[in-house]
Coordinates of C-alpha atoms in Angstrom, one line a residue:
M23 CA 6.8 4.0 1.4
R24 CA 4.7 4.1 -1.7
G25 CA 7.4 4.8 -4.2
D26 CA 9.9 2.0 -2.7
R27 CA 7.1 -0.7 -2.4
V28 CA 5.4 -0.2 -5.8
T29 CA 8.6 0.5 -7.9
L30 CA 9.9 -2.9 -6.7
L31 CA 7.0 -4.8 -7.3
R32 CA 6.7 -3.6 -10.9
S33 CA 9.9 -5.0 -11.8
G34 CA 9.3 -8.5 -10.0
I35 CA 5.7 -9.2 -11.2
A36 CA 5.7 -7.7 -14.6
L37 CA 5.7 -10.9 -16.5
A38 CA 3.4 -12.8 -14.1
A39 CA 1.0 -9.7 -14.3
V40 CA 0.8 -9.7 -17.9
L41 CA 0.3 -13.8 -18.2
G42 CA -2.1 -13.9 -15.5
G43 CA -4.2 -10.7 -16.7
L44 CA -4.8 -12.1 -20.1
T45 CA -5.9 -15.5 -18.5
L46 CA -8.3 -13.8 -16.3
L47 CA -9.6 -11.2 -18.8
G48 CA -10.2 -14.1 -21.6
N49 CA -11.9 -16.4 -19.2
P50 CA -14.6 -14.7 -17.0
S51 CA -16.4 -16.7 -14.4
P52 CA -19.5 -18.0 -15.7
A53 CA -20.8 -17.2 -11.9
Y54 CA -21.2 -13.8 -13.2
A55 CA -23.4 -14.3 -16.3
A56 CA -25.6 -11.7 -18.1
E57 CA -28.8 -10.8 -16.2
E58 CA -31.3 -8.0 -15.9
R59 CA -30.5 -5.5 -13.1
P60 CA -31.3 -1.7 -12.6
V61 CA -28.2 0.3 -13.4
C62 CA -26.9 1.9 -10.1
K63 CA -26.7 5.4 -11.8
A64 CA -30.2 5.3 -12.6
Y65 CA -31.2 6.3 -9.2
E66 CA -28.4 8.8 -8.9
K67 CA -29.8 11.3 -6.4
N68 CA -32.9 11.6 -4.1
T69 CA -33.0 15.5 -3.1
G70 CA -36.6 15.6 -3.2
G71 CA -37.4 12.1 -1.7
G72 CA -40.5 10.0 -2.7
A73 CA -40.5 6.8 -4.2
P74 CA -38.0 5.6 -7.0
Q75 CA -38.8 5.0 -10.7
K76 CA -40.0 1.8 -11.3
P77 CA -37.0 -0.9 -11.8
E78 CA -38.1 -2.2 -15.2
T79 CA -37.8 1.3 -16.8
Q80 CA -34.3 1.5 -15.7
T81 CA -32.7 -2.1 -16.3
A82 CA -30.1 -3.0 -18.6
P83 CA -28.2 -6.6 -18.8
V84 CA -25.2 -7.0 -16.8
P85 CA -22.1 -7.1 -19.4
E86 CA -21.0 -10.6 -20.1
T87 CA -17.5 -10.0 -21.3
V88 CA -16.7 -7.6 -18.4
A89 CA -17.0 -9.1 -14.9
P90 CA -15.1 -7.3 -12.1
F91 CA -15.3 -9.8 -9.5
A92 CA -14.2 -12.6 -11.9
I93 CA -11.2 -10.5 -12.8
M94 CA -10.1 -10.0 -9.1
R95 CA -11.3 -13.6 -8.4
I96 CA -13.5 -12.7 -5.5
A97 CA -15.9 -15.7 -5.3
E98 CA -12.7 -17.8 -5.1
A99 CA -11.1 -15.7 -2.3
Q100 CA -14.3 -15.7 -0.3
K101 CA -14.2 -19.6 -0.1
V102 CA -10.7 -19.4 1.5
S103 CA -11.2 -16.2 3.6
K104 CA -13.1 -15.3 6.6
Q105 CA -15.0 -12.9 4.5
G106 CA -14.1 -9.7 6.5
Q107 CA -15.0 -11.0 10.0
G108 CA -13.6 -8.9 12.6
I109 CA -13.0 -6.0 10.3
R110 CA -14.6 -2.8 10.3
V111 CA -14.9 -0.7 7.2
A112 CA -15.5 3.2 7.7
V113 CA -17.3 4.4 4.4
V114 CA -16.2 7.9 3.9
D115 CA -18.3 8.9 1.0
S116 CA -22.0 10.5 0.5
G117 CA -23.7 8.4 3.0
Y118 CA -25.5 5.0 2.8
S119 CA -28.4 5.5 5.4
R120 CA -31.9 6.0 4.3
S121 CA -31.5 9.6 4.3
A122 CA -28.7 9.6 1.9
Q123 CA -29.4 12.0 -1.3
D124 CA -26.3 10.6 -3.7
Y125 CA -25.9 6.9 -4.6
H126 CA -22.2 7.0 -4.2
G127 CA -22.1 5.9 -0.7
T128 CA -24.9 3.4 -1.2
V129 CA -23.3 1.8 -4.0
A130 CA -19.8 1.9 -2.4
A131 CA -21.1 0.0 0.9
G132 CA -23.2 -2.2 -1.3
L133 CA -19.8 -3.3 -3.1
I134 CA -18.0 -3.9 0.2
S135 CA -21.0 -5.9 1.6
Q136 CA -20.9 -8.1 -1.6
I137 CA -17.2 -8.8 -1.3
A138 CA -16.7 -8.8 2.4
P139 CA -20.1 -9.7 3.8
K140 CA -18.8 -10.4 7.4
A141 CA -17.3 -7.0 7.6
K142 CA -18.9 -4.2 9.7
L143 CA -19.5 -0.8 8.1
S144 CA -20.0 2.3 9.5
D145 CA -21.1 5.6 7.7
H146 CA -19.5 8.8 7.6
P147 CA -21.2 11.2 5.0
V148 CA -18.9 14.1 3.8
L149 CA -20.7 15.2 0.4
K150 CA -23.0 18.2 0.1
V151 CA -25.4 17.1 -2.4
G152 CA -26.6 20.0 -4.7
Q153 CA -29.1 20.0 -7.6
E154 CA -26.5 20.9 -10.1
K155 CA -23.1 20.2 -8.4
S156 CA -22.3 18.3 -5.2
T157 CA -19.0 19.2 -3.4
V158 CA -17.0 17.2 -0.7
D159 CA -16.9 19.0 2.5
A160 CA -13.2 18.6 3.6
K161 CA -13.7 20.2 6.9
Q162 CA -16.4 17.5 7.6
M163 CA -14.2 14.7 6.3
V164 CA -11.6 16.1 8.9
A165 CA -14.1 15.7 11.7
E166 CA -14.9 12.3 10.6
L167 CA -11.5 11.3 10.4
N168 CA -10.6 12.7 14.0
S169 CA -13.6 10.8 15.3
L170 CA -12.4 7.5 14.0
A171 CA -8.9 8.3 15.4
K172 CA -10.3 8.6 18.8
G173 CA -12.2 5.5 18.7
N174 CA -11.0 1.9 18.4
T175 CA -8.6 1.4 15.5
K176 CA -8.0 -2.2 15.5
G177 CA -8.8 -3.8 12.3
L178 CA -10.1 -0.7 10.9
I179 CA -10.0 0.3 7.2
V180 CA -11.1 3.8 6.1
D181 CA -12.4 3.8 2.8
I182 CA -12.4 7.5 1.4
G183 CA -14.4 7.1 -1.6
L184 CA -14.8 10.8 -2.5
P185 CA -11.4 12.5 -2.0
A186 CA -11.4 16.4 -1.4
A187 CA -10.6 18.8 -4.3
Q188 CA -8.8 21.1 -1.7
V189 CA -6.7 20.7 1.3
A190 CA -8.2 21.4 4.8
S191 CA -6.4 22.3 7.9
G192 CA -5.9 19.2 9.8
L193 CA -6.4 16.5 7.0
D194 CA -3.1 15.2 6.9
T195 CA -2.7 15.1 10.8
A196 CA -5.8 13.2 10.9
V197 CA -4.6 10.8 8.5
D198 CA -1.3 10.3 9.9
T199 CA -2.9 9.6 13.2
L200 CA -5.2 6.9 12.0
I201 CA -2.0 5.1 10.3
K202 CA 0.0 5.5 13.5
K203 CA -2.7 3.8 15.3
G204 CA -2.8 0.9 13.2
A205 CA -5.5 1.7 10.7
I206 CA -5.3 1.2 6.9
V207 CA -6.6 4.2 5.0
V208 CA -7.7 3.7 1.2
T209 CA -8.5 6.6 -0.9
A210 CA -9.8 7.1 -4.7
A211 CA -7.2 8.3 -7.1
D212 CA -9.7 11.1 -8.4
W213 CA -13.1 12.4 -8.2
S214 CA -15.3 14.4 -10.8
G215 CA -15.2 17.4 -8.8
I216 CA -11.7 17.8 -9.8
I217 CA -11.9 16.9 -13.8
T218 CA -10.2 19.4 -15.9
D219 CA -9.3 19.1 -19.8
T220 CA -5.6 19.8 -19.1
D221 CA -4.4 17.9 -16.1
R222 CA -1.8 15.4 -17.1
D223 CA -1.6 14.2 -13.3
V224 CA -3.9 15.0 -10.7
A225 CA -1.8 13.8 -7.8
A226 CA -1.4 17.0 -6.2
K227 CA -4.9 17.9 -6.6
V228 CA -6.5 14.9 -4.6
F229 CA -6.6 15.1 -0.8
P230 CA -5.4 13.4 1.2
N231 CA -2.2 12.8 -0.7
A232 CA 0.9 13.6 1.8
N233 CA 1.1 10.2 3.4
D234 CA 2.8 7.3 1.5
S235 CA 1.2 4.9 3.6
V236 CA -2.2 5.7 2.0
V237 CA -3.4 3.1 -0.4
T238 CA -4.5 5.3 -3.4
V239 CA -6.9 3.4 -5.9
S240 CA -7.8 4.0 -9.7
A241 CA -10.1 2.1 -11.7
S242 CA -9.2 0.0 -14.6
G243 CA -11.0 -0.4 -17.8
T244 CA -11.1 0.3 -21.6
S245 CA -13.3 2.3 -24.0
A246 CA -15.0 -1.1 -24.8
S247 CA -16.4 -1.5 -21.4
D248 CA -17.5 2.1 -20.8
P249 CA -17.6 4.7 -23.8
D250 CA -17.4 7.5 -21.2
F251 CA -14.2 6.3 -19.8
T252 CA -12.9 9.3 -17.7
V253 CA -10.4 8.1 -15.1
L254 CA -7.7 11.0 -14.3
P255 CA -4.1 10.2 -14.4
N256 CA -2.6 10.0 -10.8
S257 CA 0.8 9.2 -10.2
N258 CA 0.2 8.5 -6.6
T259 CA -1.7 5.5 -7.7
D260 CA -0.7 2.0 -6.0
V261 CA -3.4 -0.5 -7.5
V262 CA -6.3 -0.6 -9.7
A263 CA -9.7 -2.4 -9.8
P264 CA -12.2 -2.8 -12.6
T265 CA -15.7 -1.7 -11.4
Y266 CA -17.8 -1.7 -14.6
G267 CA -20.5 -4.4 -14.2
A268 CA -19.9 -5.0 -10.7
P269 CA -23.0 -6.0 -8.6
S270 CA -24.2 -3.6 -5.6
T271 CA -27.0 -1.7 -4.3
T272 CA -29.1 1.3 -5.3
L273 CA -29.8 4.4 -3.2
F274 CA -33.1 2.7 -2.6
G275 CA -31.8 -0.8 -1.7
Q276 CA -32.5 -2.6 -4.9
P277 CA -29.7 -4.7 -6.6
C278 CA -28.0 -2.9 -9.4
W279 CA -25.0 -3.1 -11.4
V280 CA -22.2 -0.3 -11.8
D281 CA -22.3 1.2 -15.2
T282 CA -19.4 3.3 -15.0
I283 CA -15.6 2.9 -14.4
S284 CA -15.4 4.8 -11.2
T285 CA -12.2 5.4 -8.8
S286 CA -14.6 5.9 -5.8
F287 CA -16.4 2.2 -6.4
A288 CA -12.6 0.8 -7.2
S289 CA -11.5 2.1 -3.6
A290 CA -14.5 0.5 -2.2
E291 CA -13.6 -2.8 -4.0
V292 CA -10.1 -2.7 -2.7
S293 CA -11.1 -1.9 0.9
A294 CA -13.1 -5.0 0.9
V295 CA -10.3 -7.1 -0.6
L296 CA -8.1 -5.8 2.3
A297 CA -10.9 -6.7 4.8
L298 CA -10.8 -10.3 3.2
I299 CA -6.8 -10.5 3.6
W300 CA -6.7 -8.9 7.0
S301 CA -9.8 -10.9 8.4
T302 CA -7.8 -14.2 7.4
N303 CA -4.6 -13.1 8.9
R304 CA -5.4 -11.1 12.2
G305 CA -2.0 -11.1 13.4
W306 CA -0.6 -9.1 10.6
T307 CA 0.0 -5.3 10.9
A308 CA -1.7 -2.8 8.4
D309 CA 1.7 -2.5 6.6
Q310 CA 1.7 -6.4 6.1
V311 CA -1.8 -6.5 4.7
I312 CA -1.0 -3.5 2.4
D313 CA 2.4 -5.1 1.2
R314 CA 0.1 -8.6 0.8
L315 CA -2.3 -6.7 -1.8
Y316 CA 0.5 -4.9 -3.6
S317 CA 2.7 -8.2 -4.2
T318 CA 0.0 -10.3 -5.4
T319 CA -1.7 -8.2 -8.2
S320 CA -2.3 -9.7 -11.8
G321 CA -2.8 -8.2 -15.4
R322 CA -3.8 -4.9 -16.1
E323 CA -7.1 -4.3 -17.9
G324 CA -6.4 -1.8 -20.3
Q325 CA -3.3 0.5 -20.5
G326 CA -2.3 2.5 -17.6
G327 CA 1.5 2.7 -17.5
R328 CA 2.9 4.3 -14.5
F329 CA -0.8 5.4 -13.4
W330 CA -1.7 1.8 -12.8
G331 CA 0.4 1.2 -9.7
A332 CA 1.2 -2.3 -9.1
G333 CA -1.6 -3.5 -11.1
V334 CA -5.0 -5.0 -10.8
V335 CA -6.0 -6.3 -7.6
N336 CA -6.1 -10.1 -7.3
A337 CA -8.0 -11.3 -4.2
Y338 CA -7.4 -14.9 -4.4
D339 CA -3.7 -14.7 -4.9
A340 CA -3.5 -12.1 -2.1
L341 CA -4.8 -15.1 0.1
T342 CA -3.3 -18.3 -1.2
R343 CA 0.0 -17.4 -3.3
P344 CA 3.1 -18.4 -1.2
A345 CA 4.9 -15.6 0.2
V346 CA 8.2 -14.9 -1.3
E347 CA 10.7 -15.3 1.2
E348 CA 13.6 -12.8 1.4
A349 CA 17.0 -14.1 0.7
A350 CA 18.7 -14.9 4.0
E351 CA 21.5 -12.8 5.1
P352 CA 24.8 -14.4 5.5
P353 CA 25.7 -15.0 9.2
E354 CA 27.7 -12.7 10.8
V355 CA 31.2 -13.9 11.3
E356 CA 33.2 -12.6 14.1
Q357 CA 36.8 -11.4 13.4
A358 CA 39.3 -13.7 15.0
P359 CA 41.3 -11.9 17.9
M360 CA 44.7 -10.9 17.0
A361 CA 47.3 -12.8 18.6
R362 CA 48.6 -11.5 21.5
E363 CA 52.4 -10.6 21.6
K364 CA 54.4 -13.0 23.8
V365 CA 55.9 -11.4 26.6
D366 CA 59.8 -12.3 27.6
P367 CA 60.2 -11.9 31.2
L368 CA 63.9 -11.5 30.5
A369 CA 64.0 -9.3 27.6
T370 CA 65.2 -6.4 29.6
V371 CA 67.9 -8.5 31.5
R372 CA 69.1 -9.8 28.2
E373 CA 69.3 -6.4 26.4
N374 CA 71.1 -4.9 29.3
A375 CA 73.5 -7.8 29.4
I376 CA 74.3 -7.1 25.6
W377 CA 74.9 -3.8 26.1
W378 CA 77.1 -4.5 29.1
A379 CA 78.9 -7.1 27.0
I380 CA 79.5 -4.6 24.2
G381 CA 80.7 -1.8 26.6
G382 CA 83.0 -4.5 28.4
G383 CA 84.3 -5.8 25.1
G384 CA 85.3 -2.1 23.9
A385 CA 86.9 -1.2 27.3
L386 CA 89.0 -4.7 26.9
G387 CA 90.0 -3.8 23.3
L388 CA 91.1 -0.3 24.2
A389 CA 93.1 -1.8 26.9
L390 CA 94.9 -3.9 24.7
V391 CA 95.8 -1.2 22.3
L392 CA 97.0 1.1 24.8
R393 CA 99.1 -1.6 26.8
P394 CA 102.3 -1.2 24.4
L395 CA 102.3 2.7 25.0
F396 CA 102.1 2.5 28.6
S397 CA 104.8 -0.3 28.7
R398 CA 107.3 2.0 26.8
R399 CA 106.7 5.1 29.0
K400 CA 107.5 2.7 32.0
G401 CA 110.9 1.7 30.5
S402 CA 111.9 5.0 29.6
M403 CA 111.7 6.2 33.2

């Protein structure tokens, strides 16, 4: 499904994407002006507990020239949407509760709440946090997804912000079950746990990746917006979203801005945009919501080529752009019934009469020929 939808969309929206993107990138909304906020990554871990560092020692100005929410037109979209009401977003990440030890889940939840403030969130931690290295627990992910699949999946969006770096038994089945039950599953296109220097395409190393209905999200950006730009190419990517400069919440509940280009946070943003679309169109199926997202993307921030999918998410257009009606199929025309052959009730009689006439004529002719012969023989007697 992914290949068909994205390939068709690329050709159809290429020109509009470029023109729209240039306009958005050149004119970020003044609603997101520079302000002092802690950088989200300043409070990356809290493995030892205790009070956070003083915010004033970890602040930086929110970038003026890079405004992710303005690029995706979030403020405009919120005005014409139901802001996620009636939608639940399951955050499959590092956790966002008070006991969370890594900032990923808290920032992801914060982004979702900023974009779709009326959506309900549920916490599903899958990260094993270590002092030196953290790893995604694939088995725990399977357990969390199975738990979600057993519950009510109506209006459910599952945001897998931290994909697994290894396949686990039952993972694909759990994802398939969620999708069959009508949920939308979103996943980040990569994670730092799978970074290598040689990979040209990490599609085969990011899990789940078997179901084409999964919305795979990468992050857009340029070296100008983040010198440490390290998003890995993933050919399964469906859409992208900018993250550098987005407002969220720190591990300790304070406002912060995202100071990195992250597919995990892009996944959260896209999940929230899907919540805006679905809450405003509750009669739509999951596939209809996803198709709407893909068909209304706008310009690309930076260069991504085939690893950028359909382009950068445009929340406002997803909610307001008139749907393109498919060309009506010509009405089926019934083939006219073949004319019935007329039946002549006297055909047999006529045919027999003809043959009797031919036979009789032949006999009469023969008699006339033979008459002189019989006359001579009679005279000679």
